[in-house]
Short mmCIF file of C-alpha atoms and ligand atoms in Angstrom, two decimals:
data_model
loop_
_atom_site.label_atom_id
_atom_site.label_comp_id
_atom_site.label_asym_id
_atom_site.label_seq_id
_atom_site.Cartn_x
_atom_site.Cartn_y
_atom_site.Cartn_z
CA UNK G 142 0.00 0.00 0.00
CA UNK G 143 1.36 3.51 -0.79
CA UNK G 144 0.84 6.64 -0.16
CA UNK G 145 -0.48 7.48 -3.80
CA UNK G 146 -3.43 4.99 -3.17
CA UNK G 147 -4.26 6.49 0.50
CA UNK G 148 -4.58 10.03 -1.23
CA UNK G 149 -6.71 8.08 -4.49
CA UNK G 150 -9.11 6.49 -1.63
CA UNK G 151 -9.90 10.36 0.52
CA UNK G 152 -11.31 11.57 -3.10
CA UNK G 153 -8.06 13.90 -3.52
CA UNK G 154 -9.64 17.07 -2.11
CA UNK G 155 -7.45 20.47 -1.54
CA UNK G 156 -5.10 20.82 1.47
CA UNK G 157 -6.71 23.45 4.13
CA UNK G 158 -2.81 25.46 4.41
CA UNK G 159 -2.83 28.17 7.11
CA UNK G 160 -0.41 31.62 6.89
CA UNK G 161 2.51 32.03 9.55
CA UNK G 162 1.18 35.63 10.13
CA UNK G 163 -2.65 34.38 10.98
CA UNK G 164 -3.89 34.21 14.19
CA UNK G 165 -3.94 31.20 16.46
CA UNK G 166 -7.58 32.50 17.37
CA UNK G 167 -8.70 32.31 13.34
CA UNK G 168 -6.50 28.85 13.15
CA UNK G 169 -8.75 27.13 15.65
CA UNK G 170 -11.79 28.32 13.87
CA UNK G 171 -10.47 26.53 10.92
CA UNK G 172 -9.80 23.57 12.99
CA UNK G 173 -12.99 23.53 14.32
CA UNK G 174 -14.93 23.78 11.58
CA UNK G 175 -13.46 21.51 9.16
CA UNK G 176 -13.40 19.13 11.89
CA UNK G 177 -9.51 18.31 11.24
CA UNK G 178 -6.91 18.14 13.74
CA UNK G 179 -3.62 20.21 11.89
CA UNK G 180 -3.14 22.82 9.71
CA UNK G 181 -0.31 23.19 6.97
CA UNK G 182 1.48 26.00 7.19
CA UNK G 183 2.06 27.43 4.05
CA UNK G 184 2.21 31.12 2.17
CA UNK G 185 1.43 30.07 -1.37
CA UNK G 186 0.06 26.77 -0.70
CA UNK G 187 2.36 24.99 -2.20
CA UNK G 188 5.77 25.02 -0.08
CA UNK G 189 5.14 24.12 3.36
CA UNK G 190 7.00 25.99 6.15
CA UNK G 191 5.59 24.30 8.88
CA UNK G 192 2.55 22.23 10.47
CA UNK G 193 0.06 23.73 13.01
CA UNK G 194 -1.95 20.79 15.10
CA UNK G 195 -4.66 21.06 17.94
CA UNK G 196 -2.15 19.75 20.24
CA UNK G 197 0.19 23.01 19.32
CA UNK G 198 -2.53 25.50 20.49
CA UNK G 199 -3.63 22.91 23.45
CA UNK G 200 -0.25 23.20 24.96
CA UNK G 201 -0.01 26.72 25.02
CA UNK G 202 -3.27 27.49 26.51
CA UNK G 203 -2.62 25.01 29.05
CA UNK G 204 1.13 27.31 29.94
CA UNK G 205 0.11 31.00 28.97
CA UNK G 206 -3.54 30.90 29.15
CA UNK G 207 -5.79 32.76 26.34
CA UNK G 208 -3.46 34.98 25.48
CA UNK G 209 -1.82 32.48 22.83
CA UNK G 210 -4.91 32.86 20.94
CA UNK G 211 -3.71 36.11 19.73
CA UNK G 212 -0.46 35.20 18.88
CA UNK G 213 0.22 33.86 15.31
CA UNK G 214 0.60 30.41 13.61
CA UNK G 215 4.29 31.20 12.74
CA UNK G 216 4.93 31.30 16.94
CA UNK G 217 3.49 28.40 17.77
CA UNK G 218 4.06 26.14 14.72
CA UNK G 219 6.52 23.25 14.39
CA UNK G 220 9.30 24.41 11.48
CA UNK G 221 10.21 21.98 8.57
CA UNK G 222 7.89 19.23 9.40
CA UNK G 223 8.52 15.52 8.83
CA UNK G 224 7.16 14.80 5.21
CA UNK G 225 6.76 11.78 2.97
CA UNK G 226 6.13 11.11 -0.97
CA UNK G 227 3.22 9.52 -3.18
CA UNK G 228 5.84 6.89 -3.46
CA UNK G 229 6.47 5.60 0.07
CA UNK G 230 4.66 3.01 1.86
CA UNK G 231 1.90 3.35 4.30
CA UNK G 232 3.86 1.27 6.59
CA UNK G 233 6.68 3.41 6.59
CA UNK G 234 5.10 6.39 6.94
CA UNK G 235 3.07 4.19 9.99
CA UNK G 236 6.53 3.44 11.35
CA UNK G 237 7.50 7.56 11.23
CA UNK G 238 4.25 9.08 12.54
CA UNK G 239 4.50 6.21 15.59
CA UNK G 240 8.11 6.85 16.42
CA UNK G 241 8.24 10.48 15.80
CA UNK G 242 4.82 10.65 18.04
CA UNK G 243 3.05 12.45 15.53
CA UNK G 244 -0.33 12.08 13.67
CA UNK G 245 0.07 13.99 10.59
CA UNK G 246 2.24 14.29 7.52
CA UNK G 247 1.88 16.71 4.36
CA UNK G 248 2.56 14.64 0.79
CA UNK G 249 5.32 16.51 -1.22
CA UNK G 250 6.55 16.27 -4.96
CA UNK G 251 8.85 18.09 -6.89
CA UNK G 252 8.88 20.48 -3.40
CA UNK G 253 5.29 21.12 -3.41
CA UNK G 254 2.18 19.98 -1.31
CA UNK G 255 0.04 17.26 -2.70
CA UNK G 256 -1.48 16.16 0.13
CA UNK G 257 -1.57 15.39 3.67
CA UNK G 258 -2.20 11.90 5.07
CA UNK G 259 -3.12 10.99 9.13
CA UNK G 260 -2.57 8.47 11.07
CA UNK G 261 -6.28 7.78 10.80
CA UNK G 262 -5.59 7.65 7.27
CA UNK G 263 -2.95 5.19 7.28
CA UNK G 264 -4.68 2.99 9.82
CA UNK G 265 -7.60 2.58 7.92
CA UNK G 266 -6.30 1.81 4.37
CA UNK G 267 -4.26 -1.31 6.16
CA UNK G 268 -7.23 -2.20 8.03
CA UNK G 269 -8.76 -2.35 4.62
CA UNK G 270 -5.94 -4.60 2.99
CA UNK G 271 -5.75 -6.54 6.12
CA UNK G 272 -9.02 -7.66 5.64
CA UNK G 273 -8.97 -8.38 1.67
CA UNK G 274 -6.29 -10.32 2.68
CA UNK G 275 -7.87 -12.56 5.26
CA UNK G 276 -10.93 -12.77 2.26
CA UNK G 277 -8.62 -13.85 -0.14
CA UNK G 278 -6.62 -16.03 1.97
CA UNK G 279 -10.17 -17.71 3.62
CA UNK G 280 -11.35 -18.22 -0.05
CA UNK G 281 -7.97 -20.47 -0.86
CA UNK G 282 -8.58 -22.72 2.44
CA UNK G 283 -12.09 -23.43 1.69
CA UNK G 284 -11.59 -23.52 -2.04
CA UNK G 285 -13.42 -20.70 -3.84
P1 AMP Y 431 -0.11 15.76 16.00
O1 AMP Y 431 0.00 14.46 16.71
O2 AMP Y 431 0.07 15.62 14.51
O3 AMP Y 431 -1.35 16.51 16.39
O4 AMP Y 431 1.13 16.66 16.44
C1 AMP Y 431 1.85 16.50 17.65
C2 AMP Y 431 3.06 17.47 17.62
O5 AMP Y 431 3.93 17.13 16.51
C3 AMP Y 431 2.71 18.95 17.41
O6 AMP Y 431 3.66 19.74 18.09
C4 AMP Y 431 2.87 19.16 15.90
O7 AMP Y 431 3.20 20.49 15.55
C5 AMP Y 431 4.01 18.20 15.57
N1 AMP Y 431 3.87 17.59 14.25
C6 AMP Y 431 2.75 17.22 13.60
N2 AMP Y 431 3.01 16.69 12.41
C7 AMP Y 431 4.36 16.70 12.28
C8 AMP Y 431 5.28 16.28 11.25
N3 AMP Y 431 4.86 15.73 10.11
N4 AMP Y 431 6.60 16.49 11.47
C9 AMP Y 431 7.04 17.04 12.61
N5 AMP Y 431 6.24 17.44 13.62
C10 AMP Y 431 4.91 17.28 13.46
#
């Protein structure tokens, strides 16, 4: 399973990007209502500068209190995130998101955004081979 199939199977919809100079206040409104849980960071939405997630903005309300929320994406954003290609595996990308401890990753080609795929993402297109699998595998042991 790669990457390029886990992209084909969300229906290939636009990346929501955030600017470094928005608010965190107008970031969690974006959050919020496209129900998603990280933000790429990005000016032209194409090269990525960094990755906003819920956990970001959690963090630093928990320390500072509210007054985060008027601080901007570019403060509180993680630089240079980890990214992966169309071409890698699920599993690998799995294997980064788990040891790395993060749950998203932006899809890059030719130094441009593509995509983004989550853990949620990942977890569900193996669930989905697993199974096909164990189908296929079930059919050869009972002979159909
Ligand atoms: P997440 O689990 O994705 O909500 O993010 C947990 C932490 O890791 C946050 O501080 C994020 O800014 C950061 N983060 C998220 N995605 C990545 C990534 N692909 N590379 C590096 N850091 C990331």
């Amino acid at each position: 399973m790669l990457v390029q199939q886990i992209l084909k199977s969300k229906g290939g919809g636009a990346v929501t990007t955030v600017k470094a100079g928005s608010s965190i206040a107008d970031a969690a409104d974006t959050l919020a209502e496209r129900r998603i849980g990280g933000l790429i960071v990005s000016e032209d939405g194409e090269t990525v500068v960094g990755i906003l997630s819920e956990r970001d903005i959690v963090r630093s309300l928990a320390l500072r209190g509210a007054v985060c929320l008027q601080e901007t994406v570019g403060d509180l954003m993680t630089r240079n995130p980890v990214s992966c290609s169309k071409s890698d595996s699920a599993d690998a990308v799995l294997e980064q998101m788990t040891n790395g401890r993060f749950r998203h990753m932006p899809v890059i080609e030719d130094g441009k955004l593509v995509g983004i795929v989550t853990i949620g993402d990942v977890v569900k297109a193996r669930l989905e081979e697993l199974a096909l699998e164990k189908d296929a595998l079930q059919g050869m042991i009972m002979g159909h």
